[in-house]
Short mmCIF file of C-alpha atoms in Angstrom, two decimals:
data_model
loop_
_atom_site.label_atom_id
_atom_site.label_comp_id
_atom_site.label_asym_id
_atom_site.label_seq_id
_atom_site.Cartn_x
_atom_site.Cartn_y
_atom_site.Cartn_z
CA UNK A 16 60.94 -136.39 -135.45
CA UNK A 17 58.53 -137.69 -132.20
CA UNK A 18 59.04 -141.63 -131.81
CA UNK A 19 56.95 -143.89 -131.04
CA UNK A 20 56.57 -144.16 -127.40
CA UNK A 21 56.89 -148.15 -125.82
CA UNK A 22 53.54 -148.45 -124.81
CA UNK A 23 51.66 -147.55 -128.23
CA UNK A 24 53.29 -149.74 -129.81
CA UNK A 25 52.31 -152.49 -127.44
CA UNK A 26 48.93 -151.02 -127.82
CA UNK A 27 49.26 -151.37 -131.28
CA UNK A 28 50.26 -154.75 -132.13
CA UNK A 29 47.48 -155.59 -129.13
CA UNK A 30 44.88 -153.84 -131.55
CA UNK A 31 44.10 -151.60 -128.98
CA UNK A 32 44.35 -148.61 -131.03
CA UNK A 33 41.96 -146.67 -133.15
CA UNK A 34 42.03 -146.67 -136.83
CA UNK A 35 43.55 -143.30 -137.15
CA UNK A 36 45.61 -144.14 -134.14
CA UNK A 37 46.94 -146.89 -136.50
CA UNK A 38 47.68 -145.09 -139.56
CA UNK A 39 49.32 -142.67 -137.92
CA UNK A 40 51.81 -145.22 -136.43
CA UNK A 41 52.49 -146.89 -139.32
CA UNK A 42 53.05 -144.06 -142.03
CA UNK A 43 55.69 -142.98 -139.04
CA UNK A 44 57.06 -146.63 -139.28
CA UNK A 45 57.50 -146.65 -142.69
CA UNK A 46 60.20 -144.24 -142.45
CA UNK A 47 61.75 -144.57 -139.46
CA UNK A 48 64.15 -147.52 -138.89
CA UNK A 49 64.41 -147.01 -135.13
CA UNK A 50 61.07 -147.71 -134.64
CA UNK A 51 60.78 -150.21 -136.88
CA UNK A 52 63.37 -152.05 -134.52
CA UNK A 53 61.50 -150.95 -131.32
CA UNK A 54 58.43 -152.48 -132.82
CA UNK A 55 60.71 -155.96 -133.84
CA UNK A 56 61.51 -156.09 -130.34
CA UNK A 57 58.23 -155.28 -128.99
CA UNK A 58 56.57 -158.10 -131.06
CA UNK A 59 59.08 -160.44 -129.72
CA UNK A 60 58.47 -159.91 -126.41
CA UNK A 61 54.93 -160.46 -126.61
CA UNK A 62 55.70 -163.54 -128.20
CA UNK A 63 57.56 -164.53 -125.15
CA UNK A 64 55.28 -163.51 -123.11
CA UNK A 65 52.60 -165.87 -124.32
CA UNK A 66 55.10 -168.68 -124.80
CA UNK A 67 56.06 -168.44 -121.15
CA UNK A 68 52.35 -167.69 -119.79
CA UNK A 69 51.39 -170.88 -121.99
CA UNK A 70 53.26 -172.93 -119.60
CA UNK A 71 50.95 -172.06 -117.26
CA UNK A 72 47.86 -174.53 -118.46
CA UNK A 73 46.16 -177.12 -116.47
CA UNK A 74 45.56 -180.45 -118.09
CA UNK A 75 42.36 -180.45 -120.24
CA UNK A 76 39.26 -181.82 -119.52
CA UNK A 77 36.37 -182.28 -121.27
CA UNK A 78 33.72 -179.53 -120.34
CA UNK A 79 30.17 -180.87 -118.97
CA UNK A 80 27.68 -180.24 -121.70
CA UNK A 81 25.92 -176.91 -121.86
CA UNK A 82 22.44 -178.35 -120.51
CA UNK A 83 24.30 -179.71 -117.43
CA UNK A 84 24.67 -176.06 -116.56
CA UNK A 85 21.19 -175.28 -117.37
CA UNK A 86 19.92 -177.41 -115.24
CA UNK A 87 21.74 -176.00 -112.30
CA UNK A 88 21.37 -172.67 -112.96
CA UNK A 89 17.24 -173.65 -112.99
CA UNK A 90 17.87 -175.28 -109.62
CA UNK A 91 19.67 -172.29 -107.82
CA UNK A 92 16.93 -170.21 -109.39
CA UNK A 93 14.28 -171.89 -107.60
CA UNK A 94 16.28 -172.01 -104.06
CA UNK A 95 16.92 -168.30 -104.37
CA UNK A 96 12.74 -167.83 -104.66
CA UNK A 97 12.48 -169.99 -101.43
CA UNK A 98 14.95 -167.75 -99.50
CA UNK A 99 13.98 -164.49 -100.97
CA UNK A 100 10.51 -164.69 -99.70
CA UNK A 101 11.85 -165.17 -96.03
CA UNK A 102 14.56 -162.03 -96.73
CA UNK A 103 12.07 -159.99 -98.62
CA UNK A 104 9.54 -159.80 -95.49
CA UNK A 105 12.44 -158.94 -93.28
CA UNK A 106 13.56 -156.35 -95.25
CA UNK A 107 10.71 -154.83 -95.56
CA UNK A 108 10.07 -154.88 -92.02
CA UNK A 109 13.31 -153.38 -91.17
CA UNK A 110 12.95 -150.58 -93.31
CA UNK A 111 9.33 -149.98 -92.00
CA UNK A 112 10.93 -149.77 -88.15
CA UNK A 113 13.52 -147.62 -89.99
CA UNK A 114 10.70 -145.01 -90.90
CA UNK A 115 9.42 -144.83 -87.56
CA UNK A 116 7.11 -147.25 -87.58
CA UNK A 117 7.04 -150.12 -84.54
CA UNK A 118 5.65 -153.91 -84.66
CA UNK A 119 5.13 -153.87 -81.13
CA UNK A 120 3.29 -156.86 -80.93
CA UNK A 121 5.11 -158.76 -83.36
CA UNK A 122 8.65 -158.19 -81.41
CA UNK A 123 6.96 -159.03 -78.17
CA UNK A 124 6.11 -162.67 -79.64
CA UNK A 125 9.79 -163.08 -80.52
CA UNK A 126 10.95 -163.54 -77.11
CA UNK A 127 8.87 -166.70 -76.67
CA UNK A 128 11.98 -168.55 -77.05
CA UNK A 129 10.64 -170.92 -79.74
CA UNK A 130 13.03 -173.85 -80.72
CA UNK A 131 14.41 -173.27 -84.00
CA UNK A 132 14.66 -176.24 -86.20
CA UNK A 133 17.44 -176.86 -88.29
CA UNK A 134 15.68 -175.62 -91.56
CA UNK A 135 15.02 -172.50 -90.15
CA UNK A 136 18.33 -171.88 -88.49
CA UNK A 137 19.94 -172.15 -91.77
CA UNK A 138 17.37 -170.42 -93.70
CA UNK A 139 18.15 -167.89 -91.37
CA UNK A 140 21.75 -167.23 -91.50
CA UNK A 141 20.86 -166.81 -95.26
CA UNK A 142 18.44 -164.16 -94.42
CA UNK A 143 20.29 -162.77 -91.65
CA UNK A 144 23.17 -162.21 -94.10
CA UNK A 145 21.14 -161.03 -97.06
CA UNK A 146 18.89 -158.82 -94.58
CA UNK A 147 22.06 -157.32 -93.50
CA UNK A 148 23.17 -156.11 -96.29
CA UNK A 149 20.38 -154.91 -98.18
CA UNK A 150 18.31 -152.88 -95.38
CA UNK A 151 21.11 -151.65 -93.16
CA UNK A 152 21.44 -148.66 -94.97
CA UNK A 153 17.93 -147.21 -94.73
CA UNK A 154 17.60 -148.42 -91.08
CA UNK A 155 21.18 -147.23 -90.04
CA UNK A 156 20.68 -143.57 -91.00
CA UNK A 157 17.35 -143.29 -89.59
CA UNK A 158 18.05 -145.18 -86.49
CA UNK A 159 19.70 -142.71 -84.00
CA UNK A 160 23.35 -143.30 -82.74
CA UNK A 161 22.17 -144.79 -79.29
CA UNK A 162 23.34 -148.19 -78.63
CA UNK A 163 21.86 -148.51 -75.32
CA UNK A 164 18.34 -147.12 -75.99
CA UNK A 165 17.11 -150.31 -76.99
CA UNK A 166 16.64 -150.93 -80.62
CA UNK A 167 16.80 -154.33 -80.28
CA UNK A 168 13.45 -155.99 -80.81
CA UNK A 169 13.98 -157.98 -78.30
CA UNK A 170 13.17 -155.50 -75.67
CA UNK A 171 9.81 -156.22 -75.91
CA UNK A 172 8.48 -152.67 -76.12
CA UNK A 173 8.49 -150.04 -78.38
CA UNK A 174 12.01 -148.56 -79.64
CA UNK A 175 12.09 -145.03 -78.65
CA UNK A 176 13.69 -143.12 -81.88
CA UNK A 177 15.36 -139.77 -81.83
CA UNK A 178 16.37 -138.43 -85.21
CA UNK A 179 19.57 -136.04 -84.83
CA UNK A 180 20.59 -133.64 -87.68
CA UNK A 181 23.06 -135.44 -89.20
CA UNK A 182 26.28 -132.68 -89.01
CA UNK A 183 25.70 -132.35 -85.03
CA UNK A 184 27.85 -134.84 -83.76
CA UNK A 185 31.48 -134.97 -83.66
CA UNK A 186 31.47 -138.86 -83.05
CA UNK A 187 29.20 -139.26 -85.38
CA UNK A 188 31.28 -141.92 -87.37
CA UNK A 189 31.79 -144.29 -84.49
CA UNK A 190 28.12 -143.43 -83.46
CA UNK A 191 26.83 -144.37 -86.92
CA UNK A 192 28.85 -147.41 -87.37
CA UNK A 193 27.86 -148.48 -83.76
CA UNK A 194 24.03 -147.85 -85.15
CA UNK A 195 24.65 -149.78 -87.97
CA UNK A 196 26.13 -152.96 -85.90
CA UNK A 197 23.48 -152.45 -83.59
CA UNK A 198 20.50 -152.31 -86.39
CA UNK A 199 22.53 -155.46 -88.25
CA UNK A 200 22.08 -157.57 -85.10
CA UNK A 201 18.67 -156.20 -84.48
CA UNK A 202 17.59 -157.18 -88.31
CA UNK A 203 19.57 -160.63 -87.77
CA UNK A 204 17.59 -160.87 -84.68
CA UNK A 205 14.33 -160.26 -86.40
CA UNK A 206 14.82 -162.48 -89.27
CA UNK A 207 15.82 -165.41 -86.91
CA UNK A 208 13.07 -164.37 -85.55
CA UNK A 209 10.55 -164.37 -88.73
CA UNK A 210 12.47 -167.54 -90.16
CA UNK A 211 10.20 -169.48 -87.39
CA UNK A 212 7.01 -167.97 -87.55
CA UNK A 213 4.19 -167.73 -90.11
CA UNK A 214 6.07 -166.11 -93.04
CA UNK A 215 2.78 -163.35 -93.15
CA UNK A 216 1.79 -162.63 -89.66
CA UNK A 217 -0.64 -160.07 -89.00
CA UNK A 218 1.06 -157.07 -87.21
CA UNK A 219 -0.04 -153.93 -85.20
CA UNK A 220 1.82 -151.04 -86.44
CA UNK A 221 1.80 -148.07 -84.26
CA UNK A 222 3.05 -144.96 -85.34
CA UNK A 223 5.65 -142.90 -83.44
CA UNK A 224 5.95 -139.14 -83.36
CA UNK A 225 7.10 -138.06 -86.82
CA UNK A 226 10.58 -137.32 -86.60
CA UNK A 227 12.16 -133.64 -87.85
CA UNK A 228 12.15 -133.91 -91.33
CA UNK A 229 14.89 -131.79 -91.94
CA UNK A 230 16.82 -134.12 -89.55
CA UNK A 231 16.28 -137.42 -92.40
CA UNK A 232 19.04 -137.87 -94.31
CA UNK A 233 16.86 -139.73 -96.94
CA UNK A 234 13.88 -138.69 -98.17
CA UNK A 235 11.53 -141.34 -99.24
CA UNK A 236 12.28 -145.00 -98.67
CA UNK A 237 15.13 -147.32 -100.36
CA UNK A 238 14.08 -149.94 -102.09
CA UNK A 239 16.56 -152.86 -103.09
CA UNK A 240 16.01 -154.86 -105.80
CA UNK A 241 17.51 -157.41 -108.06
CA UNK A 242 18.81 -156.85 -111.97
CA UNK A 243 15.53 -157.89 -113.30
CA UNK A 244 13.58 -155.93 -111.09
CA UNK A 245 15.12 -153.03 -111.97
CA UNK A 246 15.51 -153.56 -115.75
CA UNK A 247 11.73 -154.39 -115.40
CA UNK A 248 10.72 -151.00 -113.73
CA UNK A 249 13.32 -149.19 -115.35
CA UNK A 250 13.15 -150.54 -119.09
CA UNK A 251 16.66 -150.45 -120.63
CA UNK A 252 17.31 -147.59 -118.95
CA UNK A 253 19.25 -148.66 -115.88
CA UNK A 254 22.70 -147.05 -115.44
CA UNK A 255 25.24 -149.68 -115.48
CA UNK A 256 28.45 -150.34 -117.11
CA UNK A 257 28.34 -153.03 -119.54
CA UNK A 258 30.21 -156.12 -118.24
CA UNK A 259 30.70 -155.92 -114.75
CA UNK A 260 28.57 -157.97 -112.54
CA UNK A 261 25.87 -155.75 -111.00
CA UNK A 262 25.68 -156.78 -107.02
CA UNK A 263 22.99 -154.17 -105.83
CA UNK A 264 20.55 -152.08 -107.43
CA UNK A 265 18.75 -149.24 -105.16
CA UNK A 266 15.63 -147.41 -106.11
CA UNK A 267 14.29 -144.35 -104.16
CA UNK A 268 11.05 -143.00 -105.66
CA UNK A 269 11.32 -139.21 -105.65
CA UNK A 270 8.32 -137.35 -103.83
CA UNK A 271 5.17 -136.34 -105.64
CA UNK A 272 5.67 -138.22 -108.50
CA UNK A 273 9.39 -137.20 -109.51
CA UNK A 274 11.60 -139.62 -111.17
CA UNK A 275 13.58 -142.24 -109.27
CA UNK A 276 16.97 -142.09 -108.46
CA UNK A 277 19.02 -145.37 -108.97
CA UNK A 278 22.47 -146.53 -107.29
CA UNK A 279 23.91 -149.72 -108.94
CA UNK A 280 26.92 -151.49 -107.36
CA UNK A 281 29.00 -153.09 -109.37
CA UNK A 282 32.39 -155.08 -108.56
CA UNK A 283 35.34 -154.76 -110.60
CA UNK A 284 37.54 -158.05 -110.27
CA UNK A 285 39.52 -156.48 -107.88
CA UNK A 286 36.72 -156.83 -105.16
CA UNK A 287 36.25 -152.90 -105.36
CA UNK A 288 32.50 -151.79 -105.84
CA UNK A 289 31.54 -149.00 -107.86
CA UNK A 290 28.38 -147.22 -107.95
CA UNK A 291 26.54 -145.68 -110.41
CA UNK A 292 24.20 -143.23 -109.56
CA UNK A 293 21.54 -141.54 -111.87
CA UNK A 294 18.35 -139.25 -111.37
CA UNK A 295 16.93 -135.96 -111.21
CA UNK A 296 20.17 -133.33 -110.97
CA UNK A 297 19.22 -131.96 -107.88
CA UNK A 298 18.77 -135.15 -105.88
CA UNK A 299 21.54 -136.54 -107.34
CA UNK A 300 23.70 -133.42 -106.27
CA UNK A 301 22.35 -133.66 -102.81
CA UNK A 302 22.89 -137.12 -102.21
CA UNK A 303 26.29 -136.59 -103.28
CA UNK A 304 27.31 -133.36 -101.06
CA UNK A 305 25.53 -135.28 -98.34
CA UNK A 306 28.11 -138.00 -99.01
CA UNK A 307 30.94 -135.55 -99.15
CA UNK A 308 29.92 -134.03 -95.71
CA UNK A 309 29.34 -137.19 -94.10
CA UNK A 310 32.29 -138.99 -95.49
CA UNK A 311 30.00 -142.33 -95.46
CA UNK A 312 28.74 -144.01 -98.33
CA UNK A 313 24.93 -143.70 -98.57
CA UNK A 314 24.10 -147.78 -99.41
CA UNK A 315 26.23 -150.63 -97.54
CA UNK A 316 27.36 -153.76 -98.85
CA UNK A 317 28.44 -157.05 -97.66
CA UNK A 318 32.30 -156.57 -97.55
CA UNK A 319 32.36 -152.82 -96.85
CA UNK A 320 34.27 -152.63 -93.90
CA UNK A 321 32.08 -152.08 -90.68
CA UNK A 322 33.48 -149.00 -90.01
CA UNK A 323 33.23 -146.29 -92.61
CA UNK A 324 36.60 -145.04 -93.99
CA UNK A 325 37.17 -141.32 -93.72
CA UNK A 326 38.58 -141.52 -97.88
CA UNK A 327 35.42 -143.78 -98.88
CA UNK A 328 35.97 -143.00 -102.39
CA UNK A 329 35.59 -140.15 -105.13
CA UNK A 330 32.57 -139.33 -106.98
CA UNK A 331 32.61 -137.98 -110.52
CA UNK A 332 29.27 -136.32 -111.85
CA UNK A 333 28.05 -135.46 -115.26
CA UNK A 334 24.77 -133.12 -115.83
CA UNK A 335 22.96 -134.08 -118.94
CA UNK A 336 19.92 -131.92 -119.03
CA UNK A 337 17.98 -131.47 -116.17
CA UNK A 338 19.22 -135.27 -114.64
CA UNK A 339 22.64 -136.26 -113.11
CA UNK A 340 25.04 -139.13 -113.90
CA UNK A 341 27.71 -139.79 -110.77
CA UNK A 342 30.20 -142.67 -110.24
CA UNK A 343 31.58 -143.13 -107.05
CA UNK A 344 34.63 -145.64 -106.44
CA UNK A 345 37.93 -145.83 -104.77
CA UNK A 346 39.44 -144.80 -108.07
CA UNK A 347 41.68 -142.60 -109.18
CA UNK A 348 39.90 -139.26 -111.04
CA UNK A 349 40.71 -140.05 -114.49
CA UNK A 350 39.25 -143.95 -114.23
CA UNK A 351 35.83 -142.36 -112.94
CA UNK A 352 35.90 -139.67 -115.67
CA UNK A 353 36.78 -142.55 -118.10
CA UNK A 354 33.88 -144.60 -116.90
CA UNK A 355 31.18 -141.86 -116.59
CA UNK A 356 32.19 -140.77 -120.39
CA UNK A 357 31.62 -144.58 -121.55
CA UNK A 358 28.56 -144.63 -118.87
CA UNK A 359 27.20 -141.73 -120.54
CA UNK A 360 27.83 -142.77 -124.26
CA UNK A 361 25.96 -146.28 -123.32
CA UNK A 362 22.90 -144.32 -121.93
CA UNK A 363 22.49 -142.38 -125.17
CA UNK A 364 22.81 -145.46 -127.12
CA UNK A 365 19.73 -146.92 -125.16
CA UNK B 18 19.40 -165.77 -126.00
CA UNK B 19 20.89 -169.04 -124.31
CA UNK B 20 22.29 -169.58 -127.80
CA UNK B 21 24.88 -167.30 -127.37
CA UNK B 22 25.43 -168.22 -123.74
CA UNK B 23 26.15 -171.67 -125.35
CA UNK B 24 28.26 -170.09 -127.98
CA UNK B 25 29.81 -168.28 -125.30
CA UNK B 26 30.66 -170.87 -123.31
CA UNK B 27 32.15 -173.16 -126.16
CA UNK B 28 34.26 -170.46 -126.95
CA UNK B 29 35.73 -169.52 -123.88
CA UNK B 30 35.23 -172.40 -121.26
CA UNK B 31 38.85 -173.30 -121.62
CA UNK B 32 40.37 -169.81 -121.54
CA UNK B 33 37.78 -169.23 -118.33
CA UNK B 34 39.59 -172.55 -116.94
CA UNK B 35 42.80 -171.30 -117.68
CA UNK B 36 42.55 -167.72 -116.19
CA UNK B 37 41.32 -169.43 -112.85
CA UNK B 38 43.88 -171.70 -112.86
CA UNK B 39 46.30 -169.26 -112.88
CA UNK B 40 44.46 -167.78 -109.62
CA UNK B 41 43.46 -170.85 -107.97
CA UNK B 42 46.46 -173.28 -108.94
CA UNK B 43 43.94 -176.29 -108.71
CA UNK B 44 42.55 -177.66 -111.88
CA UNK B 45 39.80 -179.10 -110.46
CA UNK B 46 39.03 -176.52 -108.67
CA UNK B 47 39.44 -174.30 -111.52
CA UNK B 48 36.97 -176.36 -113.67
CA UNK B 49 34.37 -175.98 -110.90
CA UNK B 50 34.41 -172.08 -110.46
CA UNK B 51 34.28 -171.76 -114.52
CA UNK B 52 31.38 -173.95 -114.48
CA UNK B 53 29.86 -171.87 -111.77
CA UNK B 54 30.77 -168.72 -113.60
CA UNK B 55 28.59 -170.16 -116.49
CA UNK B 56 25.55 -171.49 -114.31
CA UNK B 57 25.62 -167.68 -112.88
CA UNK B 58 25.43 -166.55 -116.32
CA UNK B 59 22.65 -168.05 -116.74
CA UNK B 60 20.61 -166.57 -114.38
CA UNK B 61 21.86 -163.05 -114.79
CA UNK B 62 22.01 -163.04 -118.44
CA UNK B 63 24.84 -160.21 -118.85
CA UNK B 64 24.33 -157.68 -121.56
CA UNK B 65 28.14 -158.00 -122.26
CA UNK B 66 28.55 -161.45 -121.49
CA UNK B 67 31.98 -162.21 -122.30
CA UNK B 68 33.69 -159.34 -120.23
CA UNK B 69 30.89 -160.12 -117.33
CA UNK B 70 32.42 -163.72 -117.58
CA UNK B 71 35.98 -163.12 -116.52
CA UNK B 72 34.82 -160.16 -114.07
CA UNK B 73 32.77 -163.09 -112.22
CA UNK B 74 35.80 -165.45 -112.34
CA UNK B 75 38.00 -162.83 -110.91
CA UNK B 76 35.64 -162.47 -107.92
CA UNK B 77 34.98 -166.07 -107.33
CA UNK B 78 39.02 -166.89 -106.92
CA UNK B 79 39.43 -163.92 -105.09
CA UNK B 80 36.86 -165.47 -102.51
CA UNK B 81 38.04 -168.75 -102.75
CA UNK B 82 41.71 -167.24 -101.86
CA UNK B 83 40.35 -165.57 -98.91
CA UNK B 84 38.12 -168.61 -97.54
CA UNK B 85 41.44 -171.01 -98.03
CA UNK B 86 43.49 -168.60 -95.92
CA UNK B 87 40.70 -168.52 -93.43
CA UNK B 88 40.62 -172.30 -93.26
CA UNK B 89 44.63 -172.23 -92.78
CA UNK B 90 44.69 -169.74 -90.43
CA UNK B 91 42.49 -171.85 -88.75
CA UNK B 92 44.35 -174.77 -88.81
CA UNK B 93 47.54 -173.20 -88.05
CA UNK B 94 45.79 -171.58 -84.99
CA UNK B 95 44.62 -175.27 -84.01
CA UNK B 96 48.23 -176.69 -84.24
CA UNK B 97 49.55 -174.13 -82.64
CA UNK B 98 52.02 -173.20 -85.02
CA UNK B 99 52.30 -169.53 -86.24
CA UNK B 100 50.36 -168.01 -89.20
CA UNK B 101 51.53 -168.92 -92.34
CA UNK B 102 51.94 -166.22 -94.65
CA UNK B 103 48.92 -165.26 -96.44
CA UNK B 104 49.16 -165.64 -100.00
CA UNK B 105 48.26 -168.90 -102.16
CA UNK B 106 51.17 -170.98 -102.99
CA UNK B 107 50.72 -172.93 -106.11
CA UNK B 108 49.42 -176.50 -104.70
CA UNK B 109 51.78 -179.49 -105.32
CA UNK B 110 49.08 -181.04 -107.87
CA UNK B 111 49.19 -184.28 -108.99
CA UNK B 112 48.00 -184.19 -112.65
CA UNK B 113 50.42 -181.42 -113.05
CA UNK B 114 54.24 -181.71 -113.56
CA UNK B 115 55.85 -179.11 -111.60
CA UNK B 116 58.83 -179.33 -113.40
CA UNK B 117 61.52 -176.41 -113.33
CA UNK B 118 60.16 -174.56 -116.25
CA UNK B 119 56.87 -174.05 -115.05
CA UNK B 120 57.94 -173.05 -111.46
CA UNK B 121 60.14 -170.37 -112.55
CA UNK B 122 56.92 -168.81 -114.90
CA UNK B 123 55.00 -168.82 -111.70
CA UNK B 124 57.63 -167.34 -109.69
CA UNK B 125 58.26 -164.56 -112.64
CA UNK B 126 54.55 -164.11 -112.39
CA UNK B 127 54.50 -163.36 -108.69
CA UNK B 128 56.99 -160.60 -109.10
CA UNK B 129 54.32 -158.50 -110.66
CA UNK B 130 52.01 -156.49 -108.61
CA UNK B 131 48.54 -157.91 -108.40
CA UNK B 132 47.04 -155.13 -110.59
CA UNK B 133 49.75 -155.83 -113.43
CA UNK B 134 49.03 -159.62 -113.59
CA UNK B 135 45.39 -159.32 -113.34
CA UNK B 136 45.75 -157.40 -116.41
CA UNK B 137 48.25 -159.56 -118.15
CA UNK B 138 46.37 -162.89 -117.57
CA UNK B 139 42.76 -160.95 -118.72
CA UNK B 140 44.93 -160.02 -121.64
CA UNK B 141 46.20 -163.68 -122.67
CA UNK B 142 42.58 -164.72 -121.94
CA UNK B 143 41.56 -162.60 -125.14
CA UNK B 144 39.98 -160.06 -123.70
CA UNK B 145 39.80 -156.72 -125.53
CA UNK B 146 41.15 -153.11 -124.46
CA UNK B 147 37.96 -152.04 -123.84
CA UNK B 148 37.18 -154.96 -121.85
CA UNK B 149 40.21 -155.21 -119.93
CA UNK B 150 39.66 -151.38 -119.00
CA UNK B 151 36.06 -152.07 -118.00
CA UNK B 152 36.67 -154.63 -115.66
CA UNK B 153 39.61 -153.34 -113.90
CA UNK B 154 38.62 -149.45 -113.92
CA UNK B 155 41.49 -148.39 -115.92
CA UNK B 156 40.96 -145.69 -118.69
CA UNK B 157 41.70 -147.75 -121.97
CA UNK B 158 44.90 -145.60 -122.86
CA UNK B 159 46.21 -146.79 -119.29
CA UNK B 160 46.15 -150.68 -120.63
CA UNK B 161 48.83 -150.75 -123.21
CA UNK B 162 51.14 -148.86 -120.62
CA UNK B 163 50.34 -151.60 -117.73
CA UNK B 164 50.80 -154.82 -120.51
CA UNK B 165 53.77 -152.95 -121.53
CA UNK B 166 55.58 -153.11 -117.96
CA UNK B 167 53.97 -156.25 -116.86
CA UNK B 168 55.04 -158.07 -120.16
CA UNK B 169 58.68 -156.54 -119.57
CA UNK B 170 58.61 -157.47 -115.82
CA UNK B 171 57.86 -161.03 -116.65
CA UNK B 172 59.97 -161.80 -119.08
CA UNK B 173 62.92 -159.94 -117.19
CA UNK B 174 62.56 -161.91 -113.71
CA UNK B 175 61.85 -164.90 -116.01
CA UNK B 176 65.58 -164.52 -117.58
CA UNK B 177 67.01 -163.31 -114.39
CA UNK B 178 65.98 -166.77 -112.62
CA UNK B 179 67.54 -168.91 -115.48
CA UNK B 180 70.77 -166.71 -115.62
CA UNK B 181 70.86 -167.55 -111.71
CA UNK B 182 70.62 -171.08 -111.90
CA UNK B 183 72.42 -171.78 -115.19
CA UNK B 184 69.52 -172.61 -117.49
CA UNK B 185 70.03 -171.12 -121.18
CA UNK B 186 67.25 -168.65 -121.12
CA UNK B 187 66.58 -168.78 -124.76
CA UNK B 188 65.13 -172.43 -124.26
CA UNK B 189 61.62 -171.37 -123.71
#
């Protein structure tokens, strides 16, 4: 006779089992005194745990009325809107630079060394942080790993761009990191400059020579958006795990009107970030294989280490018709598998 | 709808404060952070608010710990002392009586791995198995195993202490 394992009894008492499992357990318990004793012991253990933990309770104060919090939320939202208008502009500029355009006249004017007011300085710090976090990925990929090559906007002349094929360099990882660092620095300088000037300066954009299409590691441009923006665009079908805070959403529009690929980054309570990728099967599998070859996450977030780790996490993918669903993260495969099944179920129910 | 969040606030605020208290060990700070969580929920309008709220709370507490560690390091560097051990030790809180019993549970809790501790606290905060699984990246089947281990370890660690100091372990 198979006895009930201890952890199953815990789950049973915690009501963490399905009805079928409960029925099985109860029918076994009815005839098995040793399991009954085990169950009683575990029930006592649960009670003791609760009792011990209950000592760790702070003194209760009256919580503020919910309206107070509502007002704070409104205030926070308007503050965010003020900052976003600067950041969105900086983000689009950095992305444009990454795609082969340079704002030569504009960048020259950032040399004027105008004094930065304290308010603008504070906003530019926020802008720096946010720009660095949202725009680094496309720029990092497309700006060549040549730190000395003058990707700095303060250089005062159009930065040269050389696109290399991804796999060629042995020191690619450190080079990409250097490019990232350089483009982060560039982005923050740009953002700092931008916050001083009129938010919509007239730009003269000059196109540099078209880079070799094959060498571009991303087709099209990645757009970063807020959770609300993504939901508005994609309707209810933004792939994500319910109950986890969304840290970032990026959408890559497919070429020639094909459907977009969406990457949704969410945060576990450990601080780890997992990413859900959904889109046409060919695009998603291409992205995943590039990741495998490149050993680098395709999108960076604040808090990610500056140097890409070689084992930056596993990916688990599931094909659903002509679309593919994938989850990446530094988690064991069973967890990823479980998450992707749940994700698929949630997406189907929408 | 805001009404749902209002309801959630009423029903889980205390649990969120307690959950945070067990990470930051500062009653006032726990309340501030708990309120911040709900303010954010109002902006983000999560679809599964209960799980979301605890996930955000855990992240805020972790950021808080990092900030405190940085501040501590900064201060100790200025004073010229060697860098202190980077853990948040429970602060002596005026409003909480740190009697032996509380301290012994704290100590016992600290013997758990961070992951086991997190899962135990989430369960004690009232989250279900699927919610705990989603938030921590565990498979649902693994939650029971983790809780079994965590509970045993907590109780054993606590009882071992009391045996050593001669207190009656049954008095709990």
